[in-house]
Amino acid sequence: MGVLTTSPTTMDKCIEECLKCARACNECFAACLYEQDIKERTMCVKTLTDCAEVCFQSAAMMSRQSSLSKQHCQLCASICEACAKECEMFKDKHCQECAKICRECAKACKQMAS
């Protein structure tokens, strides 16, 4: 796998975006639990928890300069995009904001993975 050769600026930006996204997903998850249509949000809630976990993991892997960071960031980008798509189906503020943050994280992770 080799040594991580990504610029510190790219990696720092990605770590920040991953942590921001994980927080947004956890906050959105908590807010969704109180929505009247919680049963319709089942897939969204599951995806939010997956996204938060993978974002935390990506940040940790980058922080310790794991040789698998790029591959993990590619996975993270895919999950962030899936989460954004789920959240965009709901028009409340917390889901719309989370979707936006997930898309920003996906972009940073793709950049990190390239």
PDB file of C-alpha atoms in Angstrom:
ATOM      1  CA  MET A   1       0.000   0.000   0.000  1.00  0.00           C
ATOM      2  CA  GLY A   2       2.804   2.428   0.761  1.00  0.00           C
ATOM      3  CA  VAL A   3       3.104   5.723   2.532  1.00  0.00           C
ATOM      4  CA  LEU A   4       0.320   8.279   2.294  1.00  0.00           C
ATOM      5  CA  THR A   5       1.395  10.929  -0.216  1.00  0.00           C
ATOM      6  CA  THR A   6      -1.536  13.340   0.003  1.00  0.00           C
ATOM      7  CA  SER A   7      -0.794  16.955   0.820  1.00  0.00           C
ATOM      8  CA  PRO A   8      -1.341  17.957   4.450  1.00  0.00           C
ATOM      9  CA  THR A   9      -3.795  20.650   3.333  1.00  0.00           C
ATOM     10  CA  THR A  10      -5.966  18.144   1.444  1.00  0.00           C
ATOM     11  CA  MET A  11      -5.869  15.714   4.337  1.00  0.00           C
ATOM     12  CA  ASP A  12      -6.604  18.396   6.956  1.00  0.00           C
ATOM     13  CA  LYS A  13      -9.587  19.612   4.911  1.00  0.00           C
ATOM     14  CA  CYS A  14     -10.890  16.073   4.561  1.00  0.00           C
ATOM     15  CA  ILE A  15     -10.512  15.349   8.280  1.00  0.00           C
ATOM     16  CA  GLU A  16     -12.429  18.548   9.091  1.00  0.00           C
ATOM     17  CA  GLU A  17     -15.191  17.674   6.613  1.00  0.00           C
ATOM     18  CA  CYS A  18     -15.464  14.120   7.955  1.00  0.00           C
ATOM     19  CA  LEU A  19     -15.814  15.311  11.539  1.00  0.00           C
ATOM     20  CA  LYS A  20     -18.332  17.972  10.514  1.00  0.00           C
ATOM     21  CA  CYS A  21     -20.316  15.365   8.599  1.00  0.00           C
ATOM     22  CA  ALA A  22     -20.283  12.832  11.429  1.00  0.00           C
ATOM     23  CA  ARG A  23     -21.631  15.474  13.779  1.00  0.00           C
ATOM     24  CA  ALA A  24     -24.312  16.571  11.309  1.00  0.00           C
ATOM     25  CA  CYS A  25     -25.406  12.966  10.792  1.00  0.00           C
ATOM     26  CA  ASN A  26     -25.659  12.318  14.512  1.00  0.00           C
ATOM     27  CA  GLU A  27     -27.625  15.536  15.027  1.00  0.00           C
ATOM     28  CA  CYS A  28     -29.936  14.734  12.112  1.00  0.00           C
ATOM     29  CA  PHE A  29     -30.428  11.208  13.444  1.00  0.00           C
ATOM     30  CA  ALA A  30     -31.492  12.598  16.829  1.00  0.00           C
ATOM     31  CA  ALA A  31     -33.862  15.098  15.187  1.00  0.00           C
ATOM     32  CA  CYS A  32     -35.396  12.457  12.904  1.00  0.00           C
ATOM     33  CA  LEU A  33     -36.399  10.371  15.917  1.00  0.00           C
ATOM     34  CA  TYR A  34     -38.859  13.109  16.869  1.00  0.00           C
ATOM     35  CA  GLU A  35     -40.432  13.529  13.438  1.00  0.00           C
ATOM     36  CA  GLN A  36     -44.030  12.370  12.935  1.00  0.00           C
ATOM     37  CA  ASP A  37     -43.065  10.260   9.908  1.00  0.00           C
ATOM     38  CA  ILE A  38     -40.301   8.286  11.627  1.00  0.00           C
ATOM     39  CA  LYS A  39     -41.409   5.012   9.996  1.00  0.00           C
ATOM     40  CA  GLU A  40     -40.840   6.554   6.550  1.00  0.00           C
ATOM     41  CA  ARG A  41     -37.360   7.601   7.687  1.00  0.00           C
ATOM     42  CA  THR A  42     -36.102   4.128   8.595  1.00  0.00           C
ATOM     43  CA  MET A  43     -33.618   3.900   5.717  1.00  0.00           C
ATOM     44  CA  CYS A  44     -32.544   7.510   6.276  1.00  0.00           C
ATOM     45  CA  VAL A  45     -31.873   6.904   9.975  1.00  0.00           C
ATOM     46  CA  LYS A  46     -29.878   3.752   9.231  1.00  0.00           C
ATOM     47  CA  THR A  47     -27.845   5.554   6.588  1.00  0.00           C
ATOM     48  CA  LEU A  48     -27.192   8.466   8.952  1.00  0.00           C
ATOM     49  CA  THR A  49     -25.639   6.134  11.511  1.00  0.00           C
ATOM     50  CA  ASP A  50     -23.540   4.387   8.857  1.00  0.00           C
ATOM     51  CA  CYS A  51     -22.362   7.728   7.525  1.00  0.00           C
ATOM     52  CA  ALA A  52     -21.421   9.072  10.951  1.00  0.00           C
ATOM     53  CA  GLU A  53     -19.425   5.921  11.732  1.00  0.00           C
ATOM     54  CA  VAL A  54     -17.536   5.831   8.436  1.00  0.00           C
ATOM     55  CA  CYS A  55     -16.736   9.543   8.714  1.00  0.00           C
ATOM     56  CA  PHE A  56     -15.288   9.099  12.204  1.00  0.00           C
ATOM     57  CA  GLN A  57     -13.277   6.111  10.969  1.00  0.00           C
ATOM     58  CA  SER A  58     -11.944   8.018   7.965  1.00  0.00           C
ATOM     59  CA  ALA A  59     -10.833  10.916  10.155  1.00  0.00           C
ATOM     60  CA  ALA A  60      -9.060   8.517  12.500  1.00  0.00           C
ATOM     61  CA  MET A  61      -7.325   6.680   9.657  1.00  0.00           C
ATOM     62  CA  MET A  62      -6.108   9.901   8.085  1.00  0.00           C
ATOM     63  CA  SER A  63      -4.929  11.223  11.460  1.00  0.00           C
ATOM     64  CA  ARG A  64      -2.712   8.208  11.973  1.00  0.00           C
ATOM     65  CA  GLN A  65      -1.661   8.261   8.298  1.00  0.00           C
ATOM     66  CA  SER A  66      -2.941   4.779   7.583  1.00  0.00           C
ATOM     67  CA  SER A  67      -1.882   3.346   4.253  1.00  0.00           C
ATOM     68  CA  LEU A  68      -5.563   2.486   3.685  1.00  0.00           C
ATOM     69  CA  SER A  69      -6.817   6.059   4.108  1.00  0.00           C
ATOM     70  CA  LYS A  70      -7.402   6.668   0.410  1.00  0.00           C
ATOM     71  CA  GLN A  71      -9.441   3.504  -0.024  1.00  0.00           C
ATOM     72  CA  HIS A  72     -11.431   4.262   3.097  1.00  0.00           C
ATOM     73  CA  CYS A  73     -12.084   7.812   1.907  1.00  0.00           C
ATOM     74  CA  GLN A  74     -13.458   6.443  -1.367  1.00  0.00           C
ATOM     75  CA  LEU A  75     -15.888   4.293   0.631  1.00  0.00           C
ATOM     76  CA  CYS A  76     -16.709   7.283   2.821  1.00  0.00           C
ATOM     77  CA  ALA A  77     -17.522   9.379  -0.256  1.00  0.00           C
ATOM     78  CA  SER A  78     -19.949   6.723  -1.494  1.00  0.00           C
ATOM     79  CA  ILE A  79     -21.712   6.472   1.856  1.00  0.00           C
ATOM     80  CA  CYS A  80     -21.885  10.268   2.203  1.00  0.00           C
ATOM     81  CA  GLU A  81     -23.520  10.501  -1.220  1.00  0.00           C
ATOM     82  CA  ALA A  82     -26.038   7.802  -0.272  1.00  0.00           C
ATOM     83  CA  CYS A  83     -26.796   9.619   2.968  1.00  0.00           C
ATOM     84  CA  ALA A  84     -27.268  12.927   1.154  1.00  0.00           C
ATOM     85  CA  LYS A  85     -29.708  11.255  -1.229  1.00  0.00           C
ATOM     86  CA  GLU A  86     -31.705   9.806   1.675  1.00  0.00           C
ATOM     87  CA  CYS A  87     -31.793  13.098   3.568  1.00  0.00           C
ATOM     88  CA  GLU A  88     -32.849  15.062   0.485  1.00  0.00           C
ATOM     89  CA  MET A  89     -36.108  13.098   0.421  1.00  0.00           C
ATOM     90  CA  PHE A  90     -37.206  14.923   3.573  1.00  0.00           C
ATOM     91  CA  LYS A  91     -37.820  18.653   3.433  1.00  0.00           C
ATOM     92  CA  ASP A  92     -37.192  19.563   7.070  1.00  0.00           C
ATOM     93  CA  LYS A  93     -34.272  21.853   7.840  1.00  0.00           C
ATOM     94  CA  HIS A  94     -32.097  19.297   9.646  1.00  0.00           C
ATOM     95  CA  CYS A  95     -32.239  16.790   6.777  1.00  0.00           C
ATOM     96  CA  GLN A  96     -31.608  19.423   4.112  1.00  0.00           C
ATOM     97  CA  GLU A  97     -28.622  20.811   6.028  1.00  0.00           C
ATOM     98  CA  CYS A  98     -27.242  17.321   6.652  1.00  0.00           C
ATOM     99  CA  ALA A  99     -27.548  16.479   2.947  1.00  0.00           C
ATOM    100  CA  LYS A 100     -25.548  19.576   2.069  1.00  0.00           C
ATOM    101  CA  ILE A 101     -22.802  18.699   4.575  1.00  0.00           C
ATOM    102  CA  CYS A 102     -22.710  15.083   3.348  1.00  0.00           C
ATOM    103  CA  ARG A 103     -22.179  16.285  -0.231  1.00  0.00           C
ATOM    104  CA  GLU A 104     -19.334  18.566   0.903  1.00  0.00           C
ATOM    105  CA  CYS A 105     -17.720  15.663   2.753  1.00  0.00           C
ATOM    106  CA  ALA A 106     -18.090  13.373  -0.256  1.00  0.00           C
ATOM    107  CA  LYS A 107     -16.317  15.958  -2.388  1.00  0.00           C
ATOM    108  CA  ALA A 108     -13.436  16.256   0.103  1.00  0.00           C
ATOM    109  CA  CYS A 109     -13.155  12.474   0.393  1.00  0.00           C
ATOM    110  CA  LYS A 110     -13.044  12.039  -3.377  1.00  0.00           C
ATOM    111  CA  GLN A 111     -10.280  14.596  -3.537  1.00  0.00           C
ATOM    112  CA  MET A 112      -8.419  12.771  -0.783  1.00  0.00           C
ATOM    113  CA  ALA A 113      -8.872   9.431  -2.536  1.00  0.00           C
ATOM    114  CA  SER A 114      -7.530  10.649  -5.887  1.00  0.00           C
TER     115      SER A 114
END
